[in-house]
Amino acid sequence: MSNIIKQNGYNYSFDPSACSLCSARCCTGESGYIHVNNQEIENIAQYIDLSVDEFMQKYLFKNGYKYSIKERKMSESYECAFYDRASNGCVIYEVRPAQCRTFPFWDYFKARVDELKLECPGVVDAS
């Protein structure tokens, strides 16, 4: 039995067991930004055994005043640099950025539940 996740202020819930059925649509698809803060940069760099400078040069780009994780272009799609197709998962899962940890509970989706349901098979109506 799966553990349905609910969060106050959202009129939907999330079933994380659906992640095994999905082709990581939250990590692939349209190009976007995966913002990271200084602490996340340090944590990820340490996790993958790179200096902060090496990590930033290899995996980040500047977006305004923020840093974002680079993506790879795959045919007509994009995927996060840390998405692993072979395992259908994230290679930095334990230290993934807050933006990834909080998905699908983003303010953006509060008024766009139908759009979210198309992207994420784990989103279910709140009960």
XYZ file of N, CA and C in Angstrom:
381
model
N 0.850 -1.179 0.000
C 0.000 0.000 0.000
C 0.895 1.240 0.000
N 0.555 2.171 -0.844
C 1.392 3.363 -0.966
C 0.982 4.421 0.042
N 1.874 5.332 0.282
C 1.614 6.440 1.193
C 1.269 7.671 0.379
N -0.002 8.044 0.379
C -0.457 9.228 -0.337
C -0.003 10.460 0.447
N 0.617 11.397 -0.267
C 1.113 12.618 0.360
C 0.111 13.737 0.110
N -0.238 14.414 1.184
C -1.144 15.565 1.103
C -0.406 16.775 1.669
N -0.777 17.928 1.180
C -0.176 19.148 1.705
C -1.259 20.204 1.827
N -1.275 20.903 2.944
C -2.268 21.958 3.168
C -2.201 23.003 2.061
N -3.382 23.434 1.619
C -3.465 24.476 0.606
C -3.515 23.946 -0.816
N -3.424 22.626 -0.978
C -3.466 22.023 -2.316
C -4.678 21.116 -2.401
N -5.413 21.198 -3.515
C -6.612 20.386 -3.662
C -6.335 19.091 -4.426
N -5.123 18.608 -4.291
C -4.747 17.312 -4.848
C -3.751 16.651 -3.910
N -3.542 15.379 -4.134
C -2.585 14.592 -3.357
C -1.588 13.971 -4.326
N -0.582 13.325 -3.762
C 0.468 12.728 -4.592
C 0.741 11.305 -4.122
N 0.722 10.382 -5.076
C 1.029 8.979 -4.812
C 2.419 8.689 -5.365
N 3.460 8.672 -4.517
C 4.834 8.479 -5.005
C 5.085 7.122 -5.648
N 4.212 6.147 -5.417
C 4.410 4.840 -6.063
C 4.238 4.943 -7.579
N 3.576 5.977 -8.057
C 3.385 6.168 -9.492
C 4.689 6.525 -10.203
N 5.696 6.945 -9.454
C 6.969 7.316 -10.070
C 7.574 6.138 -10.841
N 7.352 4.935 -10.376
C 7.908 3.759 -11.061
C 7.223 3.505 -12.405
N 6.045 4.073 -12.603
C 5.296 3.891 -13.850
C 5.593 4.974 -14.877
N 6.208 6.029 -14.428
C 6.409 7.223 -15.242
C 7.820 7.226 -15.831
N 7.964 7.871 -16.948
C 9.289 8.037 -17.554
C 9.913 9.348 -17.115
N 9.806 9.632 -15.850
C 10.408 10.826 -15.236
C 10.004 12.111 -15.948
N 8.717 12.271 -16.157
C 8.235 13.471 -16.841
C 8.551 14.744 -16.063
N 8.807 14.628 -14.753
C 9.176 15.813 -13.973
C 10.648 16.172 -14.177
N 11.436 15.242 -14.743
C 12.873 15.459 -14.968
C 13.199 15.617 -16.448
N 12.199 15.398 -17.289
C 12.387 15.436 -18.733
C 11.259 16.241 -19.370
N 11.406 16.534 -20.635
C 10.338 17.230 -21.365
C 10.793 18.582 -21.850
N 9.939 19.576 -21.637
C 10.269 20.926 -22.066
C 11.467 21.456 -21.283
N 12.210 22.335 -21.908
C 13.332 22.969 -21.224
C 12.800 23.836 -20.091
N 13.575 23.898 -19.031
C 13.161 24.704 -17.889
C 14.354 24.995 -17.002
N 14.080 25.506 -15.835
C 15.143 25.837 -14.897
C 15.028 24.959 -13.660
N 16.150 24.488 -13.180
C 16.241 23.720 -11.949
C 17.172 24.521 -11.042
N 16.589 25.449 -10.313
C 17.396 26.369 -9.517
C 17.982 25.697 -8.286
N 19.198 26.108 -7.962
C 19.891 25.600 -6.778
C 20.450 26.778 -5.990
N 20.417 26.640 -4.668
C 20.992 27.682 -3.816
C 22.415 27.271 -3.404
N 23.089 28.133 -2.681
C 24.493 27.875 -2.320
C 24.668 26.585 -1.528
N 23.778 26.324 -0.573
C 23.895 25.107 0.232
C 23.684 23.865 -0.629
N 22.722 23.926 -1.536
C 22.465 22.793 -2.431
C 23.665 22.557 -3.352
N 24.272 23.633 -3.821
C 25.464 23.513 -4.667
C 26.565 22.786 -3.897
N 26.797 23.195 -2.670
C 27.833 22.544 -1.851
C 27.494 21.075 -1.595
N 26.235 20.791 -1.260
C 25.818 19.413 -0.975
C 25.971 18.499 -2.190
N 25.538 18.981 -3.342
C 25.619 18.156 -4.548
C 27.074 17.947 -4.946
N 27.870 19.008 -4.909
C 29.294 18.896 -5.259
C 29.973 17.856 -4.371
N 29.727 17.929 -3.081
C 30.325 16.960 -2.157
C 29.821 15.550 -2.458
N 28.533 15.410 -2.741
C 27.926 14.107 -3.006
C 28.549 13.428 -4.232
N 28.850 14.226 -5.268
C 29.433 13.637 -6.480
C 30.958 13.798 -6.525
N 31.522 14.197 -5.395
C 32.969 14.248 -5.207
C 33.674 15.196 -6.176
N 33.127 16.416 -6.274
C 33.755 17.480 -7.052
C 33.920 18.692 -6.149
N 34.877 19.538 -6.480
C 34.955 20.816 -5.779
C 33.747 21.644 -6.228
N 33.409 22.647 -5.441
C 32.288 23.512 -5.803
C 32.552 24.159 -7.160
N 33.762 24.631 -7.379
C 34.092 25.263 -8.664
C 33.944 24.290 -9.831
N 34.459 23.069 -9.661
C 34.325 22.064 -10.726
C 32.862 21.753 -11.004
N 32.096 21.584 -9.934
C 30.677 21.291 -10.084
C 29.959 22.418 -10.816
N 30.222 23.643 -10.404
C 29.551 24.784 -11.025
C 29.889 24.891 -12.508
N 31.150 24.671 -12.830
C 31.575 24.773 -14.230
C 30.943 23.668 -15.080
N 30.874 22.468 -14.549
C 30.395 21.328 -15.327
C 28.868 21.234 -15.395
N 28.173 21.604 -14.311
C 26.748 21.304 -14.218
C 25.805 22.491 -14.082
N 26.324 23.698 -13.909
C 25.436 24.835 -13.693
C 25.602 25.913 -14.748
N 24.566 26.725 -14.884
C 24.662 27.949 -15.675
C 23.908 29.040 -14.927
N 24.278 30.251 -15.199
C 23.693 31.408 -14.520
C 22.395 31.787 -15.226
N 21.342 31.969 -14.449
C 20.044 32.409 -14.959
C 19.654 33.634 -14.151
N 19.940 34.814 -14.684
C 19.736 36.030 -13.912
C 20.719 36.039 -12.757
N 20.213 36.121 -11.541
C 21.081 36.105 -10.366
C 21.114 34.723 -9.709
N 20.455 33.744 -10.332
C 20.399 32.389 -9.779
C 21.219 31.435 -10.637
N 21.495 30.267 -10.070
C 22.124 29.190 -10.824
C 21.105 28.103 -11.080
N 21.217 27.480 -12.246
C 20.328 26.398 -12.631
C 21.163 25.222 -13.125
N 20.666 24.018 -12.889
C 21.341 22.812 -13.369
C 21.163 22.711 -14.878
N 22.216 22.356 -15.563
C 22.171 22.208 -17.014
C 21.277 21.035 -17.403
N 20.796 21.108 -18.631
C 19.987 20.038 -19.201
C 20.728 19.440 -20.394
N 20.307 18.242 -20.771
C 20.802 17.604 -21.993
C 19.662 17.593 -23.007
N 19.986 17.906 -24.250
C 18.994 17.836 -25.327
C 18.934 16.397 -25.811
N 17.738 15.836 -25.820
C 17.520 14.462 -26.261
C 16.418 14.481 -27.309
N 16.780 14.362 -28.576
C 15.803 14.441 -29.678
C 15.006 15.730 -29.560
N 13.707 15.605 -29.309
C 12.836 16.784 -29.208
C 12.584 17.174 -27.756
N 13.342 16.621 -26.843
C 13.099 16.819 -25.419
C 14.383 17.241 -24.707
N 14.239 17.578 -23.460
C 15.365 17.911 -22.594
C 15.266 17.059 -21.340
N 16.402 16.842 -20.694
C 16.378 16.142 -19.416
C 17.438 16.729 -18.502
N 17.175 16.656 -17.223
C 18.113 17.139 -16.223
C 19.436 16.389 -16.366
N 20.527 17.077 -16.149
C 21.856 16.459 -16.247
C 22.022 15.296 -15.275
N 21.198 15.240 -14.239
C 21.324 14.172 -13.241
C 20.271 13.086 -13.372
N 19.486 13.150 -14.441
C 18.523 12.077 -14.703
C 19.258 10.924 -15.383
N 19.049 9.711 -14.882
C 19.682 8.520 -15.437
C 18.608 7.661 -16.100
N 18.659 7.576 -17.420
C 17.663 6.808 -18.169
C 17.676 5.326 -17.806
N 18.856 4.774 -17.584
C 18.972 3.340 -17.302
C 18.192 2.948 -16.051
N 18.273 3.763 -15.033
C 17.571 3.450 -13.783
C 16.249 4.196 -13.658
N 15.962 5.073 -14.632
C 14.770 5.917 -14.599
C 14.705 6.680 -13.273
N 15.847 7.255 -12.899
C 15.891 7.964 -11.631
C 16.946 9.039 -11.590
N 17.029 9.648 -10.452
C 17.937 10.762 -10.214
C 19.204 10.252 -9.533
N 20.353 10.589 -10.096
C 21.612 10.118 -9.506
C 22.037 10.938 -8.284
N 21.359 12.050 -8.038
C 21.642 12.847 -6.829
C 20.406 12.904 -5.930
N 19.550 11.908 -6.011
C 18.259 11.918 -5.323
C 18.386 12.319 -3.854
N 19.363 11.780 -3.151
C 19.507 12.053 -1.720
C 19.796 13.515 -1.416
N 20.370 14.243 -2.370
C 20.713 15.658 -2.166
C 20.071 16.556 -3.230
N 19.011 16.080 -3.855
C 18.361 16.852 -4.919
C 17.876 18.199 -4.376
N 17.788 19.194 -5.263
C 17.384 20.539 -4.837
C 15.956 20.574 -4.281
N 15.670 21.592 -3.502
C 14.333 21.777 -2.928
C 13.267 21.814 -4.011
N 13.586 22.398 -5.140
C 12.630 22.469 -6.242
C 12.177 21.068 -6.638
N 13.074 20.118 -6.633
C 12.740 18.738 -6.981
C 12.035 18.038 -5.819
N 12.493 18.286 -4.607
C 11.893 17.639 -3.430
C 10.447 18.064 -3.209
N 10.085 19.272 -3.601
C 8.741 19.773 -3.335
C 7.745 19.486 -4.458
N 8.220 18.999 -5.596
C 7.307 18.658 -6.693
C 6.397 17.531 -6.240
N 5.116 17.552 -6.518
C 4.333 18.465 -7.364
C 3.651 19.602 -6.613
N 4.069 19.853 -5.390
C 3.414 20.883 -4.584
C 4.058 22.248 -4.801
N 3.846 22.779 -5.994
C 4.336 24.098 -6.368
C 3.142 25.038 -6.479
N 3.320 26.284 -6.069
C 2.244 27.269 -6.172
C 1.695 27.344 -7.594
N 2.571 27.233 -8.572
C 2.169 27.308 -9.983
C 1.022 26.354 -10.285
N 1.054 25.163 -9.695
C 0.072 24.144 -10.033
C -1.224 24.245 -9.244
N -1.292 25.122 -8.247
C -2.520 25.247 -7.455
C -3.731 25.513 -8.341
N -3.569 26.352 -9.335
C -4.666 26.696 -10.242
C -4.551 25.962 -11.578
N -3.633 25.012 -11.672
C -3.410 24.296 -12.936
C -3.332 22.781 -12.698
N -4.257 22.260 -11.925
C -4.226 20.840 -11.570
C -4.372 19.962 -12.808
N -5.211 20.365 -13.760
C -5.374 19.560 -14.984
C -4.062 19.458 -15.748
N -3.319 20.550 -15.834
C -2.009 20.546 -16.488
C -1.049 19.616 -15.739
N -1.068 19.679 -14.423
C -0.203 18.838 -13.601
C -0.525 17.365 -13.787
N -1.804 17.025 -13.843
C -2.212 15.620 -14.014
C -1.702 15.047 -15.336
N -1.592 15.879 -16.361
C -1.048 15.424 -17.642
C 0.431 15.099 -17.535
N 1.127 15.826 -16.659
C 2.562 15.614 -16.482
C 2.869 14.502 -15.493
N 2.081 14.400 -14.441
C 2.429 13.509 -13.330
C 1.315 12.502 -13.037
N 1.555 11.213 -13.306
C 0.530 10.202 -13.040
C 0.294 9.957 -11.550
N 1.118 10.520 -10.691
C 0.954 10.341 -9.260
C 0.014 11.344 -8.618
N -0.447 12.320 -9.390
C -1.341 13.333 -8.844
C -2.762 12.793 -8.858
N -3.377 12.823 -7.698
C -4.743 12.331 -7.550
C -5.572 13.380 -6.842
N -6.878 13.340 -7.081
C -7.756 14.287 -6.401
C -7.699 14.061 -4.907
N -7.708 15.138 -4.172
C -7.667 15.042 -2.708
C -8.930 14.348 -2.221
N -8.747 13.537 -1.199
C -9.911 12.849 -0.664
C -10.058 13.105 0.808
